[in-house]
Tab-separated table of C-alpha atoms and ligand atoms in Angstrom:
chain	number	residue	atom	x	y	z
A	55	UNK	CA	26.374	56.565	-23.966
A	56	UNK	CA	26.701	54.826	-27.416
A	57	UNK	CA	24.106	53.319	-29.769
A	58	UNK	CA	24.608	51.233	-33.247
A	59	UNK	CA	21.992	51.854	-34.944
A	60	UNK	CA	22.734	49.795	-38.158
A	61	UNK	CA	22.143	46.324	-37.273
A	62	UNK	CA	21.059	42.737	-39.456
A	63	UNK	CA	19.544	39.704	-38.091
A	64	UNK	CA	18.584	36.290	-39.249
A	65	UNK	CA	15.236	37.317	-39.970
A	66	UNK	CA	16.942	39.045	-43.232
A	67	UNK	CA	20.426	38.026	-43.853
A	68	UNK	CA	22.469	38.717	-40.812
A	69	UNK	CA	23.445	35.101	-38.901
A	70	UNK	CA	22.402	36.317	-35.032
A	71	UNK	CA	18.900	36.167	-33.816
A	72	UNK	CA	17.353	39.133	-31.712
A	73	UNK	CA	18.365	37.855	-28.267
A	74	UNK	CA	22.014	37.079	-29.518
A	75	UNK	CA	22.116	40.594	-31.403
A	76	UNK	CA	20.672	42.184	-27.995
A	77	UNK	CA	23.593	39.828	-25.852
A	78	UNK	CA	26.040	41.313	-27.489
A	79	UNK	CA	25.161	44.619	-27.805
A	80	UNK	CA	25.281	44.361	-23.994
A	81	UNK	CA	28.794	43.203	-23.951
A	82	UNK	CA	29.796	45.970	-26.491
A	83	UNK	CA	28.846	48.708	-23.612
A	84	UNK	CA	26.048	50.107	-26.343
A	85	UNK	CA	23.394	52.200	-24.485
A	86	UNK	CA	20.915	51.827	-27.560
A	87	UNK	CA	20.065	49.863	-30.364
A	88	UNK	CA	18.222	49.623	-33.826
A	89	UNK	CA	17.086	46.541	-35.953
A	90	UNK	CA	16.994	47.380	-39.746
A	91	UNK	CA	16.332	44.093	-41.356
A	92	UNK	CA	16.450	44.067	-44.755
A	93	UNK	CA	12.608	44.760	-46.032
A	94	UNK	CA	11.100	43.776	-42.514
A	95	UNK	CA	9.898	44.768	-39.197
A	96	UNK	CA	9.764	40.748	-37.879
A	97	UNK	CA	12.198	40.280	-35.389
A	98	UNK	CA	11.820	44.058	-33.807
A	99	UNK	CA	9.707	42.893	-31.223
A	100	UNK	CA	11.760	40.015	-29.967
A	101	UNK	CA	14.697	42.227	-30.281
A	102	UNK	CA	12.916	45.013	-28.337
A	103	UNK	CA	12.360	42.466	-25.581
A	104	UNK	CA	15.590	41.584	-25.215
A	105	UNK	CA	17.273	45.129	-25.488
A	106	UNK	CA	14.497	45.417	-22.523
A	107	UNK	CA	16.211	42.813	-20.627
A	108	UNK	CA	19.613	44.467	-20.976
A	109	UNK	CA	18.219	48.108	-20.100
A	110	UNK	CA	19.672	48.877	-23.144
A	111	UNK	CA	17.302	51.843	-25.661
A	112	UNK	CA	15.530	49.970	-28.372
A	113	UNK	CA	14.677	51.820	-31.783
A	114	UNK	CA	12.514	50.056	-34.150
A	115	UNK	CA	13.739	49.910	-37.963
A	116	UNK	CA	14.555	48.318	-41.138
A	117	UNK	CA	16.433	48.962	-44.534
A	118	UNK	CA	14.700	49.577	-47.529
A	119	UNK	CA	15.973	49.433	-50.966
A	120	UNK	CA	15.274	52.638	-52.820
A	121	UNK	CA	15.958	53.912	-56.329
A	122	UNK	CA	16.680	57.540	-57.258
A	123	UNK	CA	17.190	58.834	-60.734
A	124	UNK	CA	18.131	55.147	-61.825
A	125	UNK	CA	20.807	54.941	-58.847
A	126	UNK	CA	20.133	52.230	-56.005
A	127	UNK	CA	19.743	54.180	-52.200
A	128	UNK	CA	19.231	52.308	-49.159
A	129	UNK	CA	17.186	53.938	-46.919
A	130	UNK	CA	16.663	53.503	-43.023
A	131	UNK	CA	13.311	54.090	-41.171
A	132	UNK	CA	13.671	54.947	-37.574
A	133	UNK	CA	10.550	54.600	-34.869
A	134	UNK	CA	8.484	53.166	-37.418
A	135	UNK	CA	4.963	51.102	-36.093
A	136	UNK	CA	5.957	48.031	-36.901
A	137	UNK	CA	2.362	47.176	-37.057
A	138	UNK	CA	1.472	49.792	-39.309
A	139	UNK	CA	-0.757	48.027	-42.058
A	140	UNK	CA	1.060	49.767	-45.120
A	141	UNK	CA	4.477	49.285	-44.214
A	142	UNK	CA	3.671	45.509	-43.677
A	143	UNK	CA	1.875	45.409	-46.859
A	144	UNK	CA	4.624	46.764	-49.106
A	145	UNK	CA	7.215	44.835	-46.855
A	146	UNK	CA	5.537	41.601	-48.099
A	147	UNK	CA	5.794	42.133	-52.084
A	148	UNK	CA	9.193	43.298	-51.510
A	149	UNK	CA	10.092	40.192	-49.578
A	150	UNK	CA	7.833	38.086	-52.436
A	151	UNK	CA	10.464	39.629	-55.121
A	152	UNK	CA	13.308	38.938	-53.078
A	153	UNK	CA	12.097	35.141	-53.093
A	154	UNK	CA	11.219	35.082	-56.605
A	155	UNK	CA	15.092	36.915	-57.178
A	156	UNK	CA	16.430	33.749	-55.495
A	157	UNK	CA	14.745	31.130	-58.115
A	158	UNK	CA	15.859	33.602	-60.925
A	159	UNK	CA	19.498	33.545	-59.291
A	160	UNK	CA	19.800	29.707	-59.029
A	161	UNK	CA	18.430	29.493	-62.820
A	162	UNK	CA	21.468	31.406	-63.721
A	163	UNK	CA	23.616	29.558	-61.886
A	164	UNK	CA	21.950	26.000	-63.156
A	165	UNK	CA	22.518	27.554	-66.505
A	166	UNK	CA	26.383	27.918	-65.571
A	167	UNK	CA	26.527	23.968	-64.534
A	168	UNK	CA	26.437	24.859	-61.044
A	169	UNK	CA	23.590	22.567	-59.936
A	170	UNK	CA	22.144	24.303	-56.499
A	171	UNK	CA	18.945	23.937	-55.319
A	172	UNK	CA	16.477	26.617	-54.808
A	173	UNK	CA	15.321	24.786	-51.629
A	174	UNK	CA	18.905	24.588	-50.527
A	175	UNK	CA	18.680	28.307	-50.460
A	176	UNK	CA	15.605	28.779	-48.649
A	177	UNK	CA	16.410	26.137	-46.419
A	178	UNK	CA	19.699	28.206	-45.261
A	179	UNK	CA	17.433	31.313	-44.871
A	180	UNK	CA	14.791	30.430	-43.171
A	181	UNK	CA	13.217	34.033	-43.176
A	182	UNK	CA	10.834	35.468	-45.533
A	183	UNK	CA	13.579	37.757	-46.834
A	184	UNK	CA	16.422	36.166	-48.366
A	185	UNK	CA	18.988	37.923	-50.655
A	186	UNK	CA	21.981	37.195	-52.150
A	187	UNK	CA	24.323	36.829	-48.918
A	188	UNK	CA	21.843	33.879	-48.346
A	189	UNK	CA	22.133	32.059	-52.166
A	190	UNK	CA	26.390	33.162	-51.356
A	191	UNK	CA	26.376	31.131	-48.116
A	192	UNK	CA	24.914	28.152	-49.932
A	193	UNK	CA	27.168	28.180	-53.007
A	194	UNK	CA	30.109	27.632	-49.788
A	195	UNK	CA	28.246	25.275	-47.879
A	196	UNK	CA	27.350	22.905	-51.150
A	197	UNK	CA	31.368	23.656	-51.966
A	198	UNK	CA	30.608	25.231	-55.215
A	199	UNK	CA	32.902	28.370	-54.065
A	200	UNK	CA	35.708	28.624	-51.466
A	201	UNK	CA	34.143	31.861	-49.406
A	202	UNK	CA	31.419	34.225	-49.623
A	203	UNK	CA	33.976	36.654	-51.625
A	204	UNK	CA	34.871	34.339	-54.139
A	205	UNK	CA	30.471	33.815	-54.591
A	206	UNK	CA	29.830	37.501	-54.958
A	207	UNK	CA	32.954	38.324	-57.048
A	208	UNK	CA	32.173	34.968	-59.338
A	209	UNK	CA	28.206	34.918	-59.575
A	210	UNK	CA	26.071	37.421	-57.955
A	211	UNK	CA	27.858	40.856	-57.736
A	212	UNK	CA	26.833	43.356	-60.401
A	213	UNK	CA	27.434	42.052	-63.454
A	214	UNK	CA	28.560	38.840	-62.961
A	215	UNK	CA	26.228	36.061	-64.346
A	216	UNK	CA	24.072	35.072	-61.831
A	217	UNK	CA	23.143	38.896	-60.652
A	218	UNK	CA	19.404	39.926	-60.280
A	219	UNK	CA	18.432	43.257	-59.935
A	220	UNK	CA	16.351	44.287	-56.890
A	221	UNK	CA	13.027	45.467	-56.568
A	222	UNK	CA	13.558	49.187	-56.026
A	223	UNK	CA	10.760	51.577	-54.638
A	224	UNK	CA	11.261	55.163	-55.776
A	225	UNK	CA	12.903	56.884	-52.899
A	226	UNK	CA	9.755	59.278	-52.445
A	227	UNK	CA	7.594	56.194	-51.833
A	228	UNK	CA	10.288	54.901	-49.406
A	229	UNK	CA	9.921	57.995	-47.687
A	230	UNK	CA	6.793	58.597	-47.534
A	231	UNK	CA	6.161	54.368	-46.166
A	232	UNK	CA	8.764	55.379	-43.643
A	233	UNK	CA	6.466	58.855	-42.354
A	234	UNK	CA	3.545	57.083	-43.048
A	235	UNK	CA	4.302	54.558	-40.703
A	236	UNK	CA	5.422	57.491	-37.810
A	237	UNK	CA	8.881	57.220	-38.514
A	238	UNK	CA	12.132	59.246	-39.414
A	239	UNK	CA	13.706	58.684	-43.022
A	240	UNK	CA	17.953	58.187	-43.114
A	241	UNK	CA	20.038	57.799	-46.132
A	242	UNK	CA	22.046	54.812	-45.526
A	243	UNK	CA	25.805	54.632	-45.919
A	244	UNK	CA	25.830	57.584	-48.250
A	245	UNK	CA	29.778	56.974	-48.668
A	246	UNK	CA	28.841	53.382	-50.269
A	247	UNK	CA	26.644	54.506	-52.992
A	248	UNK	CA	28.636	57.734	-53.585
A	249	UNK	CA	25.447	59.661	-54.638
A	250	UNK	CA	26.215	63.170	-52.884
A	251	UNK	CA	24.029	65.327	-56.147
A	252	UNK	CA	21.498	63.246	-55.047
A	253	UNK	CA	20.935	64.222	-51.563
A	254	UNK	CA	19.373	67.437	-52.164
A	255	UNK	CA	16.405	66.201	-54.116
A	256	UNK	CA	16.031	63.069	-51.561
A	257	UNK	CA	16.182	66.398	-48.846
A	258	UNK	CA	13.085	67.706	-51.235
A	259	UNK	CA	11.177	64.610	-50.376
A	260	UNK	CA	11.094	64.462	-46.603
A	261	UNK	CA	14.573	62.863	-46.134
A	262	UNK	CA	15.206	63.312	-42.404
A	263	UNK	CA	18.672	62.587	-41.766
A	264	UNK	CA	21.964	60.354	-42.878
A	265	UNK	CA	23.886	57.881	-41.610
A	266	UNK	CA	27.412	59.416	-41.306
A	267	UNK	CA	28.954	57.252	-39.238
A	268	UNK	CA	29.342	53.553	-40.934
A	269	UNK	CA	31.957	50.683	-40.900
A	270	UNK	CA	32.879	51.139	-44.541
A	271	UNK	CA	32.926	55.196	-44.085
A	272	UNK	CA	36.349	56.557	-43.423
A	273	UNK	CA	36.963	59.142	-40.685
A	274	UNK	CA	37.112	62.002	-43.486
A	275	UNK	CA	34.381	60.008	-45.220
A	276	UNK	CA	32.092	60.774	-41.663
A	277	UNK	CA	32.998	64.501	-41.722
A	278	UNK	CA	32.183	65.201	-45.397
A	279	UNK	CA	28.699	63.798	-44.547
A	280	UNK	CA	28.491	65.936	-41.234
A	281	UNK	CA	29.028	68.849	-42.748
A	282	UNK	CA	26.374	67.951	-45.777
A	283	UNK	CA	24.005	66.959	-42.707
A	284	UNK	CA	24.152	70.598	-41.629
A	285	UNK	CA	24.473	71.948	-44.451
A	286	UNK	CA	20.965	70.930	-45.061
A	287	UNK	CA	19.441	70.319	-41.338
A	288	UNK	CA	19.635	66.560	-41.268
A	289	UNK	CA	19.854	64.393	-38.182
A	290	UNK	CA	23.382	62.461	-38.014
A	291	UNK	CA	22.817	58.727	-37.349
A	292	UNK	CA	25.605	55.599	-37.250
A	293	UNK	CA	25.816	52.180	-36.864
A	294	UNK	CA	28.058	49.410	-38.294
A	295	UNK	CA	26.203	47.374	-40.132
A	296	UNK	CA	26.700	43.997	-38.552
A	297	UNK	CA	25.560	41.122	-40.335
A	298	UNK	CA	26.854	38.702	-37.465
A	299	UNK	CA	29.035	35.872	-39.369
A	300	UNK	CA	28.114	36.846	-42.775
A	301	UNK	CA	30.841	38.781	-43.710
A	302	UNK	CA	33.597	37.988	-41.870
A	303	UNK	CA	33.610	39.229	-37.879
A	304	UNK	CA	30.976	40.590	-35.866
A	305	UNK	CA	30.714	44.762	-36.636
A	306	UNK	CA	28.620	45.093	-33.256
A	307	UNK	CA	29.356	47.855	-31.470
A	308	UNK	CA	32.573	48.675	-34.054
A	309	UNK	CA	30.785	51.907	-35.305
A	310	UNK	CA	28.996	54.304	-32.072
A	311	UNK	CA	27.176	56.671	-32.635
A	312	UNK	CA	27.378	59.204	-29.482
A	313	UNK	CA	24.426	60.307	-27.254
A	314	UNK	CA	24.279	63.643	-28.686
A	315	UNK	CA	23.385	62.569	-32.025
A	316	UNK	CA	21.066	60.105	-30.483
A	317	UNK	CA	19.488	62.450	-27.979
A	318	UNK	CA	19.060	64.598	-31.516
A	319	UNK	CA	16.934	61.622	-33.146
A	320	UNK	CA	14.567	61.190	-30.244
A	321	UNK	CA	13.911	64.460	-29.816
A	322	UNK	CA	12.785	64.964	-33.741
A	323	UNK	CA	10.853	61.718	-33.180
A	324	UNK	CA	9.112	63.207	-30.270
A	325	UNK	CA	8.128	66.040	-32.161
A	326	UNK	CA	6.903	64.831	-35.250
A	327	UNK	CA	4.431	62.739	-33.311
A	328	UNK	CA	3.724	65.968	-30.667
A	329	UNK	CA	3.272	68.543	-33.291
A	330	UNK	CA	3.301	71.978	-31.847
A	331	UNK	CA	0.170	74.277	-33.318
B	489	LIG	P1	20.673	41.868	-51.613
B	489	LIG	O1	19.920	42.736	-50.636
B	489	LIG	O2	20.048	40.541	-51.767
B	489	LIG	O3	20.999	42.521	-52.921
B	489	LIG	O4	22.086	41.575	-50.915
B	489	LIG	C1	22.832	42.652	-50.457
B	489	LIG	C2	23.622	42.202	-49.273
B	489	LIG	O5	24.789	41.501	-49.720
B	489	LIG	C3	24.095	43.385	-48.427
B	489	LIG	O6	23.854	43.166	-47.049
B	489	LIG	C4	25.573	43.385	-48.714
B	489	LIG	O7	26.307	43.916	-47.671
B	489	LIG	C5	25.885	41.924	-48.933
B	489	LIG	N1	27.161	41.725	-49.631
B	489	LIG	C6	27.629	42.422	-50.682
B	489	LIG	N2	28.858	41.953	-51.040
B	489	LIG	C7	29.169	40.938	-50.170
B	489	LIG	C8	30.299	40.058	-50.002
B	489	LIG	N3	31.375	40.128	-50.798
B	489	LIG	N4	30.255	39.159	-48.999
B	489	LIG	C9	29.195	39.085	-48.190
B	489	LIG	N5	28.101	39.883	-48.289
B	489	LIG	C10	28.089	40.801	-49.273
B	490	LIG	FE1	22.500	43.021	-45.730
B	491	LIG	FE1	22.692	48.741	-46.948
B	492	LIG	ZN1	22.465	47.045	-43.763
């Protein structure tokens, strides 16, 4: 049994909805699933219903976008209520940022002569949590760049002229939402960020475990973050970070995670909610 547990929608900026994610997770062979939208829990429950469909395991999530000691950490939340009051709450000023971001973005790119429209944007989102793969996508579609490469390495990767900086929550808070909300706390795609001093202090603050299996993590990349996962106790998750078309190919189902480590994440769900006296 196999599960991806790193997995984007159109509801943030993947291109599949739920039922197609859920479709093809089928045809991959994957025993379970997570959602981890981008700063929301919206199409979990669609998605759960039609992981339900396939008998396939469904694991609510998202992706958050945390900041530790000025460095940028994404984190995952596992099992999370995604009707838990908070979470929603601070979901919808990060998602309020994100759409202020994308009028900031297209200023800087009407102040380069490139004449986009805001609405064009929004339009080509649809969702209440666009980013810059969404304000990329238009800059092809209008013709203003040749592929989504060419719009991140021209405009809106780090320090190119149209880049906006995210609104980060510290990592504690992150955390904290994540337990708050009855969920398990991961370290996204540690191998991405490259911010190995920093897992320590993250492990201070409740972190619970860390993705060590990713499609951007090489096979010697995974094992230096399983043996930093037990070196400090923490739960081994994986998942391949499919954004549907977005980027290229499909990742479902590229990246599995095995049932061991899987079996491993239930089980520390279970008994955070079931505390024994
Ligand atoms: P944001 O959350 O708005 O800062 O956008 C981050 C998203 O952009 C992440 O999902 C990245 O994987 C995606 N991204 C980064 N570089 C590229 C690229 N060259 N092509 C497509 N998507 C990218
Ligand atoms: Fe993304
Ligand atoms: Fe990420
Ligand atoms: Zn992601």
């Amino acid at each position: 049994m196999f599960a991806d547990l790193h997995l984007h929608t159109n509801f943030s900026d993947g291109t599949f909805t739920p039922e197609e994610l859920a479709d093809r997770g089928q045809k991959a062979g994957l025993g379970a699933m997570s959602l981890t939208d981008h700063d929301t829990v919206e199409g979990c429950a669609r998605m759960a219903a039609a992981c339900a469909g396939h008998g396939i395991r469904f694991i609510s999530g998202t992706e958050l976008t945390a900041e530790i000691e000025g460095n940028e950490v994404h984190l995952l939340g596992y099992f999370i209520d995604v009707e838990n009051p908070k979470l929603l709450g601070e979901m919808k000023k990060y998602q309020t940022v994100r759409q202020s971001r994308i009028h900031e973005m297209v200023k800087k790119l009407n102040e380069l002569n490139i004449p986009l429209k805001a609405e064009t944007v929004f339009k080509l989102a649809n969702c209440q949590s666009p980013g810059r793969p969404h304000v990329g996508r238009a800059l092809v579609q209008e013709g203003y760049c040749a592929n989504m490469d060419e719009a991140f390495d021209r405009f809106l990767k780090k320090h190119r002229p149209a880049f906006v900086p995210k609104m980060r929550v510290s990592a504690l808070d992150a955390i904290e939402l994540v337990h708050n909300a009855g969920g398990l706390a991961v370290m996204a795609h540690p191998g991405l960020n490259r911010t190995d001093e920093l897992i320590p202090s993250m492990v201070d603050q409740g972190l619970d475990g860390i993705e060590c299996y990713h499609t951007k993590h090489s096979p010697s990349t995974s094992e230096h973050y399983l043996k930093i996962a037990a070196r400090y106790n923490l739960l081994v998750t994986g998942g391949s970070d499919c954004h549907g078309y977005s980027k290229g190919k499909p990742l479902i189902g590229t990246v599995k995670l095995a049932g061991d480590h899987l079996e491993k994440l239930i089980a520390a769900h279970e008994a955070r909610k079931n505390p024994r006296r």
